[in-house]
Short mmCIF file of C-alpha atoms and ligand atoms in Angstrom, two decimals:
data_model
loop_
_atom_site.label_atom_id
_atom_site.label_comp_id
_atom_site.label_asym_id
_atom_site.label_seq_id
_atom_site.Cartn_x
_atom_site.Cartn_y
_atom_site.Cartn_z
CA UNK A 1 -22.01 -19.27 -10.67
CA UNK A 2 -20.21 -21.00 -13.55
CA UNK A 3 -20.20 -24.51 -12.01
CA UNK A 4 -23.37 -26.19 -10.79
CA UNK A 5 -24.43 -25.59 -7.22
CA UNK A 6 -23.83 -29.22 -6.40
CA UNK A 7 -20.24 -29.18 -7.70
CA UNK A 8 -19.58 -25.84 -6.02
CA UNK A 9 -20.70 -27.12 -2.60
CA UNK A 10 -18.93 -30.43 -2.91
CA UNK A 11 -15.77 -28.70 -3.95
CA UNK A 12 -16.03 -26.38 -0.95
CA UNK A 13 -16.51 -29.30 1.46
CA UNK A 14 -13.51 -31.05 -0.05
CA UNK A 15 -11.26 -28.04 0.11
CA UNK A 16 -12.26 -27.30 3.67
CA UNK A 17 -12.00 -30.97 4.53
CA UNK A 18 -15.38 -30.92 6.29
CA UNK A 19 -18.16 -33.50 6.51
CA UNK A 20 -21.70 -32.50 5.53
CA UNK A 21 -22.76 -32.10 9.14
CA UNK A 22 -19.78 -29.99 10.11
CA UNK A 23 -19.99 -27.98 6.89
CA UNK A 24 -23.70 -27.19 7.52
CA UNK A 25 -22.81 -26.05 11.03
CA UNK A 26 -19.84 -24.03 9.73
CA UNK A 27 -22.02 -22.05 7.33
CA UNK A 28 -24.88 -21.82 9.83
CA UNK A 29 -27.61 -23.70 7.94
CA UNK A 30 -29.73 -26.77 8.71
CA UNK A 31 -28.35 -30.07 7.46
CA UNK A 32 -31.68 -30.66 5.70
CA UNK A 33 -31.37 -27.44 3.72
CA UNK A 34 -27.82 -28.31 2.68
CA UNK A 35 -29.01 -31.72 1.51
CA UNK A 36 -31.59 -30.15 -0.78
CA UNK A 37 -28.98 -27.81 -2.29
CA UNK A 38 -26.73 -30.79 -2.94
CA UNK A 39 -29.31 -32.72 -4.92
CA UNK A 40 -28.71 -32.98 -8.66
CA UNK A 41 -30.22 -30.16 -10.67
CA UNK A 42 -33.66 -31.06 -11.98
CA UNK A 43 -34.51 -33.49 -9.21
CA UNK A 44 -37.87 -32.74 -7.60
CA UNK A 45 -36.59 -31.92 -4.11
CA UNK A 46 -33.65 -29.78 -5.32
CA UNK A 47 -33.60 -26.16 -4.14
CA UNK A 48 -31.44 -23.18 -5.03
CA UNK A 49 -29.24 -21.96 -2.21
CA UNK A 50 -29.57 -18.25 -1.41
CA UNK A 51 -26.99 -15.91 -2.97
CA UNK A 52 -25.76 -14.86 0.47
CA UNK A 53 -24.84 -18.45 1.33
CA UNK A 54 -22.92 -18.87 -1.88
CA UNK A 55 -20.96 -15.68 -1.18
CA UNK A 56 -20.24 -16.79 2.38
CA UNK A 57 -18.97 -20.19 1.21
CA UNK A 58 -16.72 -18.51 -1.38
CA UNK A 59 -15.29 -16.29 1.30
CA UNK A 60 -14.58 -19.17 3.69
CA UNK A 61 -12.87 -21.16 0.94
CA UNK A 62 -10.75 -18.19 -0.12
CA UNK A 63 -9.70 -17.47 3.45
CA UNK A 64 -8.71 -21.07 3.91
CA UNK A 65 -6.61 -20.96 0.74
CA UNK A 66 -4.87 -17.84 2.00
CA UNK A 67 -4.13 -19.41 5.36
CA UNK A 68 -2.60 -22.38 3.61
CA UNK A 69 -0.44 -20.13 1.51
CA UNK A 70 0.75 -18.28 4.60
CA UNK A 71 1.58 -21.55 6.29
CA UNK A 72 3.56 -22.62 3.24
CA UNK A 73 5.43 -19.35 3.04
CA UNK A 74 6.27 -19.56 6.74
CA UNK A 75 8.01 -22.81 5.95
CA UNK A 76 9.95 -21.43 3.05
CA UNK A 77 12.16 -19.14 5.08
CA UNK A 78 12.13 -15.57 6.35
CA UNK A 79 10.22 -12.90 4.45
CA UNK A 80 13.42 -10.97 3.72
CA UNK A 81 14.74 -13.90 1.68
CA UNK A 82 11.50 -14.18 -0.26
CA UNK A 83 11.45 -10.50 -1.22
CA UNK A 84 15.21 -10.16 -1.72
CA UNK A 85 16.66 -8.13 -4.59
CA UNK A 86 19.49 -9.85 -6.47
CA UNK A 87 19.87 -12.09 -3.41
CA UNK A 88 20.31 -9.09 -1.07
CA UNK A 89 18.01 -7.80 1.67
CA UNK A 90 17.18 -4.60 -0.14
CA UNK A 91 13.96 -2.89 -1.23
CA UNK A 92 14.19 -1.28 -4.65
CA UNK A 93 10.86 -1.97 -6.29
CA UNK A 94 7.35 -3.20 -5.53
CA UNK A 95 8.05 -5.89 -8.12
CA UNK A 96 9.76 -7.79 -5.30
CA UNK A 97 6.36 -8.53 -3.71
CA UNK A 98 3.61 -11.06 -4.25
CA UNK A 99 0.16 -10.64 -2.72
CA UNK A 100 1.11 -13.11 0.01
CA UNK A 101 4.40 -11.44 0.91
CA UNK A 102 2.87 -7.96 0.95
CA UNK A 103 0.12 -9.14 3.30
CA UNK A 104 2.73 -10.82 5.48
CA UNK A 105 4.55 -7.47 5.73
CA UNK A 106 1.26 -5.79 6.73
CA UNK A 107 0.73 -8.27 9.56
CA UNK A 108 4.12 -7.14 10.86
CA UNK A 109 3.06 -3.48 10.39
CA UNK A 110 -0.04 -4.27 12.50
CA UNK A 111 2.25 -5.47 15.28
CA UNK A 112 4.07 -2.12 15.09
CA UNK A 113 0.88 -0.10 15.62
CA UNK A 114 1.10 0.08 19.44
CA UNK A 115 4.60 1.55 19.01
CA UNK A 116 3.51 3.92 16.22
CA UNK A 117 0.57 5.05 18.39
CA UNK A 118 2.93 5.75 21.28
CA UNK A 119 1.50 3.15 23.62
CA UNK A 120 4.55 0.86 23.63
CA UNK A 121 8.29 1.10 23.05
CA UNK A 122 10.76 -1.42 21.67
CA UNK A 123 14.56 -1.61 21.45
CA UNK A 124 14.99 -4.45 18.94
CA UNK A 125 17.30 -2.33 16.76
CA UNK A 126 19.39 -1.01 19.66
CA UNK A 127 22.92 -0.26 18.45
CA UNK A 128 21.98 -0.23 14.77
CA UNK A 129 22.60 2.94 12.75
CA UNK A 130 20.63 4.08 9.71
CA UNK A 131 22.11 6.31 7.01
CA UNK A 132 19.42 8.52 5.47
CA UNK A 133 20.91 9.86 2.21
CA UNK A 134 18.50 12.27 0.55
CA UNK A 135 19.76 13.98 -2.60
CA UNK A 136 16.31 15.43 -3.36
CA UNK A 137 13.70 17.36 -1.37
CA UNK A 138 11.86 15.34 1.26
CA UNK A 139 10.04 15.86 4.53
CA UNK A 140 7.78 12.85 5.15
CA UNK A 141 9.88 10.06 3.74
CA UNK A 142 13.13 11.18 5.37
CA UNK A 143 11.64 11.94 8.78
CA UNK A 144 9.31 8.96 8.90
CA UNK A 145 12.06 6.51 7.92
CA UNK A 146 14.25 8.10 10.60
CA UNK A 147 11.49 8.05 13.21
CA UNK A 148 10.59 4.44 12.37
CA UNK A 149 14.20 3.37 12.89
CA UNK A 150 14.45 5.31 16.16
CA UNK A 151 11.17 3.86 17.44
CA UNK A 152 12.71 0.40 17.05
CA UNK A 153 15.65 1.52 19.18
CA UNK A 154 18.16 2.43 16.43
CA UNK A 155 19.91 5.73 15.66
CA UNK A 156 19.92 7.79 12.49
CA UNK A 157 22.55 9.79 10.55
CA UNK A 158 21.18 12.11 7.87
CA UNK A 159 22.58 13.89 4.88
CA UNK A 160 20.46 16.10 2.61
CA UNK A 161 21.11 17.58 -0.82
CA UNK A 162 24.11 17.32 -3.12
CA UNK A 163 25.65 20.56 -1.92
CA UNK A 164 26.67 19.19 1.45
CA UNK A 165 27.73 15.75 0.24
CA UNK A 166 30.95 14.67 -1.45
CA UNK A 167 28.98 14.05 -4.62
CA UNK A 168 29.37 17.80 -5.13
CA UNK A 169 33.13 17.04 -5.33
CA UNK A 170 32.52 14.45 -8.05
CA UNK A 171 32.37 11.32 -5.91
CA UNK A 172 30.74 8.34 -7.67
CA UNK A 173 27.66 6.47 -6.48
CA UNK A 174 29.81 3.37 -6.05
CA UNK A 175 32.33 5.08 -3.74
CA UNK A 176 29.63 6.86 -1.72
CA UNK A 177 27.68 3.66 -1.22
CA UNK A 178 30.70 1.54 -0.27
CA UNK A 179 32.02 4.14 2.16
CA UNK A 180 28.63 4.66 3.84
CA UNK A 181 28.27 0.90 4.26
CA UNK A 182 31.32 0.93 6.52
CA UNK A 183 29.56 3.42 8.81
CA UNK A 184 25.94 2.35 8.99
CA UNK A 185 23.79 -0.80 9.05
CA UNK A 186 21.13 0.23 6.53
CA UNK A 187 20.67 2.97 3.96
CA UNK A 188 17.59 4.83 2.75
CA UNK A 189 18.39 6.70 -0.44
CA UNK A 190 16.49 9.27 -2.48
CA UNK A 191 18.02 10.49 -5.71
CA UNK A 192 16.65 12.47 -8.68
CA UNK A 193 17.71 9.92 -11.30
CA UNK A 194 15.65 6.86 -12.13
CA UNK A 195 17.71 3.70 -11.52
CA UNK A 196 20.32 5.45 -9.35
CA UNK A 197 19.26 3.80 -6.08
CA UNK A 198 19.76 0.40 -7.72
CA UNK A 199 23.33 1.52 -8.46
CA UNK A 200 23.85 2.32 -4.77
CA UNK A 201 22.40 -1.07 -3.91
CA UNK A 202 24.80 -2.89 -6.22
CA UNK A 203 27.80 -1.38 -4.47
CA UNK A 204 26.93 -2.72 -1.02
CA UNK A 205 25.68 -5.76 0.82
CA UNK A 206 23.85 -3.87 3.59
CA UNK A 207 20.08 -3.26 3.29
CA UNK A 208 19.28 -0.40 0.91
CA UNK A 209 15.77 1.03 0.61
CA UNK A 210 14.66 3.10 -2.35
CA UNK A 211 13.22 6.32 -0.92
CA UNK A 212 12.34 7.53 -4.43
CA UNK A 213 14.48 7.43 -7.59
CA UNK A 214 13.45 10.22 -9.93
CA UNK A 215 10.31 9.32 -11.83
CA UNK A 216 11.01 5.63 -11.19
CA UNK A 217 9.59 4.10 -8.03
CA UNK A 218 8.69 4.88 -4.44
CA UNK A 219 8.05 1.41 -3.01
CA UNK A 220 7.64 2.32 0.66
CA UNK A 221 5.03 4.95 -0.25
CA UNK A 222 3.08 2.42 -2.31
CA UNK A 223 3.24 -0.07 0.55
CA UNK A 224 1.84 2.44 3.04
CA UNK A 225 -0.78 3.49 0.48
CA UNK A 226 -1.93 -0.09 0.01
CA UNK A 227 -1.91 -0.62 3.79
CA UNK A 228 -4.09 2.49 4.11
CA UNK A 229 -6.53 1.30 1.45
CA UNK A 230 -6.89 -2.10 3.13
CA UNK A 231 -7.34 -0.54 6.56
CA UNK A 232 -9.91 1.99 5.34
CA UNK A 233 -11.74 -0.69 3.35
CA UNK A 234 -12.00 -3.01 6.31
CA UNK A 235 -13.57 -0.14 8.26
CA UNK A 236 -16.01 0.43 5.41
CA UNK A 237 -16.71 -3.30 4.99
CA UNK A 238 -15.25 -3.38 1.47
CA UNK A 239 -12.88 -5.78 -0.24
CA UNK A 240 -10.05 -4.63 -2.47
CA UNK A 241 -10.70 -7.38 -5.01
CA UNK A 242 -13.15 -5.92 -7.50
CA UNK A 243 -12.64 -2.31 -6.36
CA UNK A 244 -12.46 0.80 -8.52
CA UNK A 245 -9.41 3.02 -8.11
CA UNK A 246 -9.11 6.47 -9.68
CA UNK A 247 -5.66 8.06 -9.97
CA UNK A 248 -5.59 11.75 -10.73
CA UNK A 249 -2.88 14.15 -11.85
CA UNK A 250 0.69 13.84 -13.01
CA UNK A 251 0.78 10.13 -13.74
CA UNK A 252 3.80 10.52 -16.00
CA UNK A 253 6.36 11.70 -13.47
CA UNK A 254 4.57 10.70 -10.25
CA UNK A 255 6.63 7.77 -8.97
CA UNK A 256 4.15 7.00 -6.18
CA UNK A 257 1.43 6.07 -8.68
CA UNK A 258 3.95 4.04 -10.73
CA UNK A 259 4.64 1.86 -7.72
CA UNK A 260 1.07 1.84 -6.44
CA UNK A 261 -0.63 0.67 -9.62
CA UNK A 262 1.80 -2.25 -9.88
CA UNK A 263 1.24 -3.20 -6.26
CA UNK A 264 -2.55 -2.94 -6.53
CA UNK A 265 -2.41 -5.10 -9.65
CA UNK A 266 -1.51 -8.05 -7.38
CA UNK A 267 -5.19 -8.05 -6.37
CA UNK A 268 -8.08 -9.31 -8.50
CA UNK A 269 -10.51 -7.69 -10.94
CA UNK A 270 -9.69 -4.08 -10.32
CA UNK A 271 -10.86 -1.16 -12.38
CA UNK A 272 -8.44 1.73 -12.74
CA UNK A 273 -9.50 5.11 -14.03
CA UNK A 274 -6.48 7.24 -14.83
CA UNK A 275 -7.24 10.95 -15.02
CA UNK A 276 -4.32 12.98 -16.33
CA UNK A 277 -3.83 16.26 -18.13
CA UNK A 278 -2.70 15.77 -21.73
CA UNK A 279 1.00 14.95 -21.86
CA UNK A 280 1.12 13.70 -18.25
CA UNK A 281 -0.42 10.26 -18.80
CA UNK A 282 0.87 7.06 -17.15
CA UNK A 283 3.85 5.63 -19.11
CA UNK A 284 3.10 2.66 -21.37
CA UNK A 285 5.58 0.29 -19.69
CA UNK A 286 3.68 0.61 -16.40
CA UNK A 287 0.29 0.23 -18.08
CA UNK A 288 1.50 -2.93 -19.78
CA UNK A 289 2.76 -4.43 -16.54
CA UNK A 290 -0.41 -3.62 -14.59
CA UNK A 291 -2.66 -4.59 -17.50
CA UNK A 292 -1.17 -8.07 -17.84
CA UNK A 293 -3.20 -9.29 -14.91
CA UNK A 294 -6.49 -8.62 -16.64
CA UNK A 295 -7.59 -5.47 -14.83
CA UNK A 296 -9.70 -2.87 -16.58
CA UNK A 297 -7.70 0.30 -17.20
CA UNK A 298 -9.45 3.37 -18.56
CA UNK A 299 -7.78 6.69 -19.32
CA UNK A 300 -9.61 9.99 -19.40
CA UNK A 301 -8.98 13.67 -18.97
CA UNK A 302 -12.39 14.22 -17.36
CA UNK A 303 -12.23 14.33 -13.59
CA UNK A 304 -16.01 13.94 -13.23
CA UNK A 305 -15.84 10.73 -15.26
CA UNK A 306 -12.90 9.48 -13.21
CA UNK A 307 -14.56 10.07 -9.86
CA UNK A 308 -17.83 8.39 -10.73
CA UNK A 309 -18.05 5.08 -8.90
CA UNK A 310 -14.47 5.17 -7.60
CA UNK A 311 -13.84 3.57 -4.20
CA UNK A 312 -10.44 5.26 -3.97
CA UNK A 313 -9.52 8.66 -5.39
CA UNK A 314 -5.72 9.02 -5.36
CA UNK A 315 -4.70 12.59 -6.21
CA UNK A 316 -1.09 13.56 -6.97
CA UNK A 317 0.98 16.72 -7.25
CA UNK A 318 2.23 17.98 -10.61
CA UNK A 319 5.96 17.11 -10.54
CA UNK A 320 7.18 20.32 -12.17
CA UNK A 321 10.73 19.66 -11.03
CA UNK A 322 10.87 16.74 -13.49
CA UNK A 323 9.39 18.51 -16.51
CA UNK A 324 11.55 18.28 -19.61
CA UNK A 325 9.79 20.23 -22.36
CA UNK A 326 6.25 20.21 -20.97
CA UNK A 327 4.62 23.64 -21.11
CA UNK A 328 2.10 22.93 -18.37
CA UNK A 329 2.39 25.20 -15.34
CA UNK A 330 0.27 23.07 -13.02
CA UNK A 331 -3.25 21.69 -13.10
CA UNK A 332 -5.97 23.67 -14.69
CA UNK A 333 -8.90 24.12 -12.33
CA UNK A 334 -10.61 21.19 -14.13
CA UNK A 335 -8.26 18.73 -12.42
CA UNK A 336 -8.73 19.90 -8.88
CA UNK A 337 -10.15 17.33 -6.49
CA UNK A 338 -12.27 19.54 -4.23
CA UNK A 339 -15.40 19.26 -2.10
CA UNK A 340 -17.82 20.43 -4.79
CA UNK A 341 -16.72 17.86 -7.39
CA UNK A 342 -16.37 15.02 -4.89
CA UNK A 343 -19.85 15.73 -3.49
CA UNK A 344 -21.31 15.90 -6.97
CA UNK A 345 -19.64 12.93 -8.69
CA UNK A 346 -17.88 10.88 -5.99
CA UNK A 347 -19.21 8.06 -3.85
CA UNK A 348 -20.26 8.87 -0.32
CA UNK A 349 -18.02 6.03 0.92
CA UNK A 350 -15.00 6.85 -1.29
CA UNK A 351 -11.61 7.43 0.31
CA UNK A 352 -9.52 10.34 -0.88
CA UNK A 353 -5.77 9.93 -0.77
CA UNK A 354 -2.64 11.88 -1.74
CA UNK A 355 1.01 10.96 -1.11
CA UNK A 356 1.67 14.60 -0.06
CA UNK A 357 3.02 17.20 -0.20
CA UNK A 358 0.06 18.93 -1.85
CA UNK A 359 0.91 22.14 -3.58
CA UNK A 360 -1.08 24.78 -1.69
CA UNK A 361 0.15 27.73 -3.74
CA UNK A 362 -2.41 29.75 -5.60
CA UNK A 363 -3.12 28.43 -9.07
CA UNK A 364 -1.63 24.99 -8.35
CA UNK A 365 -5.11 23.39 -8.15
CA UNK A 366 -3.79 20.43 -6.19
CA UNK A 367 -6.06 18.52 -3.76
CA UNK A 368 -8.18 21.21 -2.09
CA UNK A 369 -8.03 22.07 1.60
CA UNK A 370 -11.82 22.45 1.56
CA UNK A 371 -11.98 18.66 2.03
CA UNK A 372 -10.03 18.85 5.30
CA UNK A 373 -13.08 18.20 7.47
CA UNK A 374 -14.55 15.55 5.20
CA UNK A 375 -14.14 12.08 6.76
CA UNK A 376 -13.49 10.67 3.26
CA UNK A 377 -10.17 12.51 3.27
CA UNK A 378 -7.67 9.90 4.43
CA UNK A 379 -4.43 11.82 3.76
CA UNK A 380 -3.32 12.26 7.35
CA UNK A 381 -4.25 8.72 8.35
CA UNK A 382 -2.31 7.68 5.23
CA UNK A 383 0.77 9.69 6.25
CA UNK A 384 0.54 8.30 9.81
CA UNK A 385 0.66 4.78 8.37
CA UNK A 386 4.16 5.57 7.09
CA UNK A 387 5.53 4.79 10.54
CA UNK A 388 4.23 1.21 11.14
CA UNK A 389 4.86 0.24 7.53
CA UNK A 390 8.43 1.59 7.49
CA UNK A 391 9.09 -0.03 10.87
CA UNK A 392 7.92 -3.32 9.36
CA UNK A 393 10.25 -2.85 6.38
CA UNK A 394 13.25 -2.30 8.68
CA UNK A 395 12.31 -5.16 10.97
CA UNK A 396 12.06 -7.53 8.00
CA UNK A 397 15.21 -6.40 6.18
CA UNK A 398 17.25 -6.53 9.41
CA UNK A 399 15.67 -9.84 10.46
CA UNK A 400 14.17 -8.79 13.82
CA UNK A 401 10.44 -9.07 13.09
CA UNK A 402 10.14 -12.16 15.30
CA UNK A 403 11.55 -10.27 18.30
CA UNK A 404 9.17 -7.30 18.31
CA UNK A 405 6.18 -8.84 20.08
CA UNK A 406 8.16 -9.84 23.17
CA UNK A 407 10.18 -6.63 23.27
CA UNK A 408 7.25 -4.29 23.91
CA UNK A 409 7.23 -2.13 27.04
CA UNK A 410 4.79 0.59 28.10
CA UNK A 411 5.66 4.18 27.21
CA UNK A 412 6.68 6.39 30.10
CA UNK A 413 5.35 9.70 28.75
CA UNK A 414 1.82 10.87 27.99
CA UNK A 415 1.13 11.40 24.30
CA UNK A 416 -2.02 13.33 23.29
CA UNK A 417 -4.97 11.09 22.47
CA UNK A 418 -5.46 12.89 19.12
CA UNK A 419 -2.25 14.00 17.50
CA UNK A 420 -3.83 16.60 15.21
CA UNK A 421 -6.36 19.30 16.15
CA UNK A 422 -8.81 18.01 13.53
CA UNK A 423 -8.43 14.36 14.44
CA UNK A 424 -11.42 14.39 16.76
CA UNK A 425 -13.50 14.79 13.59
CA UNK A 426 -12.40 11.30 12.65
CA UNK A 427 -12.62 9.90 16.16
CA UNK A 428 -14.37 6.59 16.15
CA UNK A 429 -13.58 5.76 12.56
CA UNK A 430 -9.89 4.86 12.81
N1 LIG B 501 6.39 12.74 -1.73
C1 LIG B 501 6.12 12.03 -2.94
C2 LIG B 501 7.40 11.70 -3.69
O1 LIG B 501 8.47 11.94 -3.18
C3 LIG B 501 5.12 12.73 -3.81
C4 LIG B 501 5.52 14.07 -4.35
O2 LIG B 501 6.61 14.57 -4.12
O3 LIG B 501 4.67 14.63 -5.05
O4 LIG B 501 7.34 11.17 -4.77
#
């Protein structure tokens, strides 16, 4: 502790606005013990308080500070105004978030869980239409955004690929965006060029969500990844502050890790170990942004080194479709996150994540299927979290988050209790 015990305790009582008696009761100790800890250092009766008490007091004070911040933010207008992009209700980058606003979004995602788990239904977006414009391959992002919108009562219109869109006839981003805005109430756009979704967003005043712009960003994926980490950590009794995160694979072109490292950097005292094949390292501009907040960032090409001590192992696919002059065909076997290496070097309470899809072709050496029955593998729980998080994004951007709670009705059909055949393996931990 850098300040004296006496100052630390006094400060805590002041911040919590509690008297000595109430404070002693709050932290579960005898008033007499507290009195001895509050005596000036060196006095005969003075005693050192146990480490566990000091940690508990720190936690209470930090929680209180967070609650105050939330209360303040509640007074400063709706979340969509606080995370707006150029004054519009659009989601282009994780840079739009602070730690407080991201946690506020997650409280809304928590409210969506009964709908995502098929226990309740809601119609708060009844009549609204979503345009899903995907000019690049997608399964999860396109379908989960669509399903999230439908589960809030809205409807979805999809278009996929350039071939079947008027862009193949030379239509500009501006024209496409403006025309679509006359048809739908929100747009989710994926496009192979970095910065292109921001161009769509400029040409309209309706909510636009970046569903992935080339090697740029994938903000909704990073939000659901962070939500997954926090959920898994609370199950494991861990805090994100002070955690060790390993990111493995194509960190150069992988947009999910670009967004995720920036979002994680909103937390405190993190250690990042970035494990990438030569030539596929994280770009400097992202490292600079994440590094500004004083986190430790180490780069290595040794997977064993990267896994050691990591609380989160985030594996990614080699983005061959974005390669310019790289010769690499995929990972060498040395980069494969598999059961043998995780058992040997990883923590027993690590969580293993991947934005998916994983490349299951021979020789790809992406995240191995031999971890499928390992409870550390969180990839399907992670993908499932795409629904509540994307519902929360829609609810916020369209301003209906306050209506959800009272709109819930019971489902009328019977969903299976475990949606995947292997889910029973994880039963009791999620
Ligand atoms: N689905 C993710 C993305 O669109 C990850 C990947 O494709 O490898 O960026």
